[in-house]
Structure formats: C-alpha cells, structure tokens
Coordinates of C-alpha atoms and ligand atoms in Angstrom, one line a residue:
X1 CA 64.4 170.5 94.4
X2 CA 61.4 173.4 94.8
X3 CA 64.5 176.5 95.8
X4 CA 66.5 175.4 92.3
X5 CA 63.1 175.5 90.7
X6 CA 62.3 178.6 92.2
X7 CA 65.7 180.0 91.3
X8 CA 65.3 178.9 87.1
X9 CA 62.2 180.1 86.8
X10 CA 62.6 183.3 87.8
X11 CA 64.9 184.5 85.2
X12 CA 63.9 181.9 82.6
X13 CA 60.6 184.1 82.5
X14 CA 61.9 187.1 82.6
X15 CA 63.9 186.4 79.3
X16 CA 60.7 183.5 77.9
X17 CA 58.4 186.6 78.9
X18 CA 58.0 187.9 75.1
X19 CA 57.6 184.1 74.0
X20 CA 55.0 183.9 76.8
X21 CA 52.9 186.6 75.2
X22 CA 53.3 186.1 72.8
X23 CA 51.2 182.4 73.6
X24 CA 48.8 184.0 75.5
X25 CA 48.1 186.1 72.1
X26 CA 47.7 183.6 70.9
X27 CA 45.9 181.4 72.8
X28 CA 43.2 184.5 72.9
X29 CA 43.5 185.3 69.5
X30 CA 42.2 181.6 68.6
X31 CA 40.2 181.8 71.5
X32 CA 38.5 185.2 71.4
X33 CA 38.3 185.5 67.5
X34 CA 38.4 182.8 66.0
X35 CA 35.8 181.8 68.2
X36 CA 33.6 184.4 67.2
X37 CA 33.6 183.9 63.8
X38 CA 33.0 180.7 63.4
X39 CA 30.3 181.2 66.9
X40 CA 31.6 178.8 68.8
X41 CA 31.7 178.7 72.8
X42 CA 34.8 180.5 74.1
X43 CA 34.2 178.8 77.6
X44 CA 34.7 175.2 76.6
X45 CA 37.7 175.8 75.1
X46 CA 38.6 177.4 78.2
X47 CA 38.0 174.4 80.0
X48 CA 40.0 171.9 77.6
X49 CA 43.2 174.2 78.7
X50 CA 42.9 173.7 81.5
X51 CA 42.2 170.1 81.8
X52 CA 44.7 169.7 78.8
X53 CA 46.7 171.4 81.5
X54 CA 46.3 169.7 84.4
X55 CA 47.4 167.0 82.3
X56 CA 50.7 168.2 80.7
X57 CA 51.8 169.1 84.8
X58 CA 50.8 165.6 86.8
X59 CA 47.3 167.0 89.0
X60 CA 44.5 165.4 87.0
X61 CA 45.6 162.5 84.0
X62 CA 43.3 163.0 80.7
X63 CA 44.3 161.2 77.8
X64 CA 41.8 163.1 76.1
X65 CA 41.7 166.0 76.4
X66 CA 44.5 166.3 75.3
X67 CA 44.2 165.2 71.8
X68 CA 40.9 167.0 71.9
X69 CA 42.5 170.0 72.9
X70 CA 45.1 169.9 69.9
X71 CA 42.7 169.4 67.3
X72 CA 40.5 172.5 67.2
X73 CA 39.7 175.5 65.2
X74 CA 39.7 178.3 68.0
X75 CA 43.0 176.9 69.9
X76 CA 46.2 177.0 69.5
X77 CA 48.1 174.8 71.1
X78 CA 51.7 175.9 70.3
X79 CA 50.8 179.2 72.2
X80 CA 50.1 177.4 75.1
X81 CA 53.1 175.3 75.0
X82 CA 55.0 178.8 74.8
X83 CA 53.0 180.4 77.5
X84 CA 53.4 177.3 79.7
X85 CA 57.0 176.3 78.8
X86 CA 59.1 178.2 82.2
X87 CA 56.5 176.5 84.7
X88 CA 56.7 173.5 82.6
X89 CA 60.4 173.5 83.5
X90 CA 60.1 174.3 86.8
X91 CA 58.0 171.8 87.2
X92 CA 60.5 169.1 86.4
X93 CA 62.9 170.5 88.5
X94 CA 60.8 170.8 91.4
X95 CA 58.8 167.2 90.9
X96 CA 55.5 169.3 91.1
X97 CA 53.6 172.2 89.7
X98 CA 54.7 175.9 91.7
X99 CA 53.0 179.2 90.9
X100 CA 50.1 177.5 88.8
X101 CA 48.5 175.3 88.3
X102 CA 47.9 174.2 91.7
X103 CA 44.9 172.2 93.3
X104 CA 44.6 174.3 96.3
X105 CA 42.3 172.9 98.8
X106 CA 38.6 174.1 98.2
X107 CA 38.8 176.6 101.2
X108 CA 40.7 179.0 99.7
X109 CA 40.8 177.9 96.5
X110 CA 40.6 180.5 93.8
X111 CA 39.5 181.5 89.9
X112 CA 43.2 180.4 89.0
X113 CA 42.3 177.2 90.0
X114 CA 38.2 176.9 89.5
X115 CA 38.6 174.4 86.8
X116 CA 41.1 172.3 88.5
X117 CA 39.0 172.3 91.2
X118 CA 34.9 172.0 90.2
X119 CA 36.9 169.0 88.1
X120 CA 37.8 167.7 90.7
X121 CA 34.9 167.3 92.9
X122 CA 33.3 166.8 89.4
X123 CA 35.4 163.7 88.8
X124 CA 34.6 162.6 92.4
X125 CA 31.2 162.2 92.6
X126 CA 30.9 160.8 89.1
X127 CA 33.7 158.3 89.8
X128 CA 31.3 157.1 93.6
X129 CA 28.1 156.3 91.6
X130 CA 28.9 155.6 88.0
X131 CA 28.4 151.5 89.0
X132 CA 25.1 152.2 90.2
X133 CA 24.0 154.4 87.4
X134 CA 23.1 152.4 83.2
X135 CA 23.2 156.5 81.9
X136 CA 25.5 158.9 82.0
X137 CA 24.8 162.5 80.3
X138 CA 26.9 165.5 79.5
X139 CA 24.9 168.6 79.7
X140 CA 26.6 171.7 77.8
X141 CA 29.1 169.2 77.7
X142 CA 31.7 171.1 74.6
X143 CA 35.1 169.9 74.6
X144 CA 34.7 168.0 78.1
X145 CA 36.8 164.4 76.7
X146 CA 34.8 161.9 80.0
X147 CA 33.6 160.6 77.5
X148 CA 36.7 159.4 75.6
X149 CA 38.1 157.8 78.5
X150 CA 38.1 155.2 81.2
X151 CA 34.0 156.0 81.7
X152 CA 33.4 155.2 77.9
X153 CA 34.6 151.4 79.2
X154 CA 32.0 151.1 82.0
X155 CA 28.5 149.6 80.0
X156 CA 27.3 153.2 80.1
X157 CA 25.6 154.6 77.5
X158 CA 26.4 157.6 76.9
X159 CA 25.1 161.3 75.6
X160 CA 26.3 164.7 75.1
X161 CA 23.9 167.4 74.8
X162 CA 24.9 171.3 73.6
X163 CA 24.3 173.4 70.5
X164 CA 24.4 172.3 67.3
X165 CA 27.1 174.6 66.4
X166 CA 29.4 173.9 69.4
X167 CA 28.3 169.7 68.8
X168 CA 29.1 169.8 64.9
X169 CA 33.0 171.6 65.9
X170 CA 33.6 169.1 68.6
X171 CA 32.1 165.7 66.3
X172 CA 34.7 167.0 63.9
X173 CA 38.2 167.4 66.5
X174 CA 36.4 164.6 68.2
X175 CA 37.2 162.5 65.1
X176 CA 40.6 164.6 63.4
X177 CA 41.8 163.9 67.7
X178 CA 41.0 160.0 66.4
X179 CA 38.9 159.0 70.4
X180 CA 36.5 156.1 69.9
X181 CA 32.8 158.1 69.7
X182 CA 30.6 154.5 68.6
X183 CA 28.9 154.9 71.6
X184 CA 28.1 158.2 72.8
X185 CA 24.8 159.7 71.0
X186 CA 25.2 163.5 70.7
X187 CA 21.6 165.4 71.3
X188 CA 22.0 168.6 69.5
X189 CA 19.2 171.5 72.2
X190 CA 20.1 174.7 73.1
X191 CA 18.9 175.1 77.0
X192 CA 16.8 177.6 76.7
X193 CA 14.1 176.1 74.9
X194 CA 11.2 174.1 77.2
X195 CA 10.9 171.5 73.8
X196 CA 14.5 170.7 74.5
X197 CA 13.6 167.7 76.5
X198 CA 12.6 166.1 73.4
X199 CA 14.9 165.4 72.0
X200 CA 16.6 164.1 74.4
X201 CA 13.3 161.5 75.3
X202 CA 13.4 161.0 71.8
X203 CA 17.1 159.6 71.5
X204 CA 18.0 156.1 73.4
X205 CA 17.6 157.4 76.3
X206 CA 15.7 155.4 78.8
X207 CA 14.0 157.6 81.8
X208 CA 12.8 154.8 83.7
X209 CA 16.9 154.0 84.5
X210 CA 18.9 155.0 86.9
X211 CA 20.8 157.8 85.4
X212 CA 23.8 160.8 86.2
X213 CA 23.5 164.2 84.7
X214 CA 26.7 166.3 85.0
X215 CA 25.9 169.9 83.9
X216 CA 29.5 171.5 84.6
X217 CA 30.3 174.9 84.2
X218 CA 26.9 175.7 82.4
X219 CA 24.0 177.0 84.6
X220 CA 26.1 180.4 84.7
X221 CA 25.2 181.3 81.1
X222 CA 21.5 181.5 81.6
X223 CA 18.7 183.1 82.6
X224 CA 17.6 181.5 86.9
X225 CA 14.5 180.1 84.8
X226 CA 16.0 177.7 82.1
X227 CA 17.9 176.8 84.5
X228 CA 14.8 176.3 86.8
X229 CA 13.0 175.1 83.6
X230 CA 15.8 172.1 82.7
X231 CA 15.7 170.7 86.5
X232 CA 11.9 170.9 86.3
X233 CA 12.5 169.0 83.1
X234 CA 15.5 166.3 84.0
X235 CA 12.9 165.3 87.5
X236 CA 10.3 164.6 85.2
X237 CA 11.5 162.8 82.4
X238 CA 14.2 160.6 84.7
X239 CA 14.2 157.7 87.7
X240 CA 14.9 158.0 91.3
X241 CA 17.9 158.0 92.9
X242 CA 18.9 159.5 89.5
X243 CA 21.2 162.6 90.0
X244 CA 22.4 166.1 88.7
X245 CA 26.0 167.4 89.5
X246 CA 26.1 170.9 88.5
X247 CA 27.6 174.4 89.9
X248 CA 26.3 177.0 90.8
X249 CA 27.9 180.4 91.5
X250 CA 28.4 183.4 94.0
X251 CA 27.0 186.3 92.3
X252 CA 30.1 188.2 93.6
X253 CA 31.9 185.9 90.5
X254 CA 29.3 186.9 88.0
X255 CA 30.4 190.8 89.3
X256 CA 34.4 190.3 88.9
X257 CA 34.8 188.0 86.2
X258 CA 31.4 189.9 83.5
X259 CA 33.4 193.0 84.2
X260 CA 36.0 194.6 81.8
X261 CA 38.3 193.1 79.1
X262 CA 36.7 190.2 81.0
X263 CA 32.8 190.7 80.4
X264 CA 33.5 191.9 76.7
X265 CA 35.6 188.9 75.3
X266 CA 32.3 186.7 76.9
X267 CA 29.5 189.7 75.8
X268 CA 31.6 188.4 71.2
X269 CA 31.4 185.2 72.2
X270 CA 27.4 186.0 73.5
X271 CA 28.0 184.1 76.8
X272 CA 28.0 186.4 79.0
X273 CA 27.5 185.2 82.6
X274 CA 23.4 185.8 83.9
X275 CA 23.0 183.4 86.7
X276 CA 24.5 183.7 90.2
X277 CA 22.9 182.7 93.8
X278 CA 23.9 185.1 96.7
X279 CA 26.7 183.3 98.4
X280 CA 27.7 186.4 100.3
X281 CA 25.7 185.0 103.8
X282 CA 24.1 181.3 104.7
X283 CA 25.5 180.5 101.5
X284 CA 24.2 177.1 103.3
X285 CA 21.3 178.3 103.8
X286 CA 21.2 179.9 100.4
X287 CA 22.2 176.3 98.0
X288 CA 19.1 174.4 100.2
X289 CA 17.1 177.0 100.1
X290 CA 18.0 177.2 95.9
X291 CA 18.1 172.6 95.6
X292 CA 14.6 172.3 98.4
X293 CA 12.7 175.2 95.4
X294 CA 13.8 172.9 92.4
X295 CA 12.1 169.8 94.2
X296 CA 15.2 168.0 94.0
X297 CA 17.0 166.7 97.1
X298 CA 20.7 168.4 98.3
X299 CA 23.2 166.1 98.2
X300 CA 26.7 165.8 98.7
X301 CA 28.9 169.6 97.7
X302 CA 31.4 171.2 98.0
X303 CA 31.9 174.4 98.5
X304 CA 34.9 176.7 96.7
X305 CA 36.2 179.7 98.2
X306 CA 34.4 180.5 101.3
X307 CA 38.1 180.9 103.8
X308 CA 37.4 184.1 101.8
X309 CA 35.8 187.9 103.2
X310 CA 32.9 187.8 100.6
X311 CA 31.5 183.9 100.6
X312 CA 32.6 180.9 98.4
X313 CA 32.1 181.9 94.5
X314 CA 31.1 179.3 93.7
X315 CA 29.7 175.2 94.6
X316 CA 29.3 171.8 93.4
X317 CA 26.5 170.1 94.1
X318 CA 24.1 166.5 93.7
X319 CA 21.2 167.7 93.4
X320 CA 18.8 164.1 94.2
X321 CA 16.1 163.0 91.7
X322 CA 13.7 161.2 95.1
X323 CA 11.0 158.8 94.8
Ligands
SAM1 C1 31.9 176.5 80.0 S1 31.6 175.2 78.7 C2 31.4 174.2 79.6 C3 31.7 172.6 78.5 C4 32.1 171.1 79.7 N1 30.6 171.2 81.0 C5 33.0 170.9 80.5 O1 32.7 171.3 81.9 O2 34.1 171.0 79.6 C6 29.9 176.0 78.6 C7 29.0 174.9 77.8 O3 27.5 175.1 77.4 C8 27.1 175.6 76.3 N2 25.8 176.1 75.7 C9 25.6 177.6 77.0 N3 24.6 177.9 76.7 C10 24.2 176.7 76.3 C11 22.4 176.6 75.9 N4 21.5 177.2 76.0 N5 22.0 175.2 75.7 C12 23.5 174.3 74.9 N6 24.4 174.3 75.9 C13 24.7 176.1 76.4 C14 27.9 176.1 75.8 O4 27.7 175.7 74.6 C15 29.3 175.3 76.0 O5 29.7 174.1 75.8

C-alpha cells in the first residue's frame, strides 16, 4: 500500500500544486498579515496548526485543537486542507502518513517535525505527573487546547497565562468553538514584567499545592533575564515537588529559524527569537549547568536532533522544585 500511496501521491501533487500553493498562501496571509494587524501571535497559530495536522493525520488525538483552529480570525483551515489534500489521500491509501507529517525518533527529529516531536514529550511528562498534582498552569498558553481535552476531567485546577491581546482572542475563539471552559482561569501576564507572578497568586492559584507548570514553545521568545526571573518567581511561589516542563532551544536553531524571510515574519509580529543555549558541544553539561543556575533540579529530558553533527536543536525538560 505504501508503494500505491506514493504512485498516487506524486502525480496528484504535481496536478494539485497550484492549489497547494494557494492553500499555503492563504494560511500565510492569515497567520502573518492578519496576526500583525490584530496584534496576535503568529507562532501560536503555527503550533495549533501543527496539532490540527497531527490530529487529522492520526498522529495525536486532539479534537479541541481541531475545533479551535477553525475559529480563529488569523487562520485558514481551508488553506490547510488545500495545502495538505494530496498528502491526506496518500495517508488514507497507505494507512499512515508518508513524507509529512511524521513523528521520527528524537535523535533524528528535525524542524519539520518540531511541534509533533516536542508535544509528544510534553504529553508524556504531563501524563506521568497529572495524578500527583492539584494544579495545572499553562505559561504562554497561546492556542494550547490541553485544558479543553481529557485533562479537563482530571479534577485539576486549570490556569492559562498569556499576554492580554492573545488571551482575549483565544477566549473568543474558545467560545465560538463551543469548548467547555468553566474550569479554566485566564490570567493576563507579561513575563517581561516581574510582577506577573502577583496576577497568578491573586487568583485562586494556591502556592501550597503541587503544580505542573508547562512552558512549551515560549522561552525562545524571551530574554535570558526574563526566563531566569520567571523560573525564580515560580520557585518562590509553589510547593516542593512541583515541576516546570519547558523547552529550551539551541543557539544554532535560533540562527537558522531567525534568518531570511522566516526571521522577517517573526519580527513582523513582534516575536523575534532571543534566548538559546549552546548545545553544539556537551549539550548535557550545558543543560545541567543551566538548570543548576536556576536553583531547580533537572529531571527527565529529551534532546531533539542530537544525531546532527552540530548537536541537538532543542530539549524538552523537567525542572523540578526541590525542598
Ligand atoms: C509559540 S506560542 C506557544 C503557545 C503554546 N504554549 C503552545 O504550545 O501551543 C508562544 C506563546 O508565548 C506567548 N508569549 C510570548 N512572549 C510572552 C510574554 N512576554 N509574556 C507572556 N506570554 C508570552 C505568546 O503570546 C504565544 O502565545
């Protein structure tokens, strides 16, 4: 069936190419230009579209992301369908995706699979700890839909934190998508302002309870000082045994993703890449030193792309709050 899928895909993709390009342009127009006009995050759209695609192709179940992605002013699901239709037909024939989207081993993961690879690891780390904590805090929540999926039924107090404009647009989209949000508390923050933590502690968030903080796809947009200050604020305001699940990026990833047209579109929506670590040498040591310097304990961690000669391009890690 794989051979048949390829034999179908190649001529179909050639014939469909103008429509795939039109789809790509539609998505890009909404994601970059409309985000810029509305002051919204284009990178948050990039991520929800990755999760939309993962669900459509059977890589990861996420109905909430599917529904949310279709209700955003700065996204085009029609464009996604147009761009991906030949691959979807090939997937139906083969019984699994060919070419894209794929979920490689961490060592061989690349930028094309970044959302699928990192989200799989975050999901696993959350699942391992969800029954051991009372609160779940999503830092820089963007369009993350975890609080509207199975996690919503586990009795956790749920908090979503993001910049005011991004959060308001998300709440409107959540409503349009008819996703249950009664249990979610929304808190407007800016991690560049040290007093952000007061907004969390002024809510029903309880610093005495064990908590999972998830900080997925955010640290690279902040300054190193703000990343450190945010971790310090969490450490000072949560119970021992709490954990921050975060991803950290290699300096070489920032250089690659921030150059040329890609870099200019990130600048256009005010999301330049800022904080990275040098993983080109002893990446384990660099990560351990960084964790130690924040006063948190490094737990499980997964480097992505470590088979590359220049080292991994990112890591998903647990930073545990000790006694
Ligand atoms: C790539 S998105 C990731 C969204 C989400 N974590 C996910 O995985 O779907 C980055 C998010 O970080 C948020 N962000 C960036 N800088 C921030 C800041 N200074 N304060 C609060 N949120 C910020 C953006 O608004 C955006 O929603």
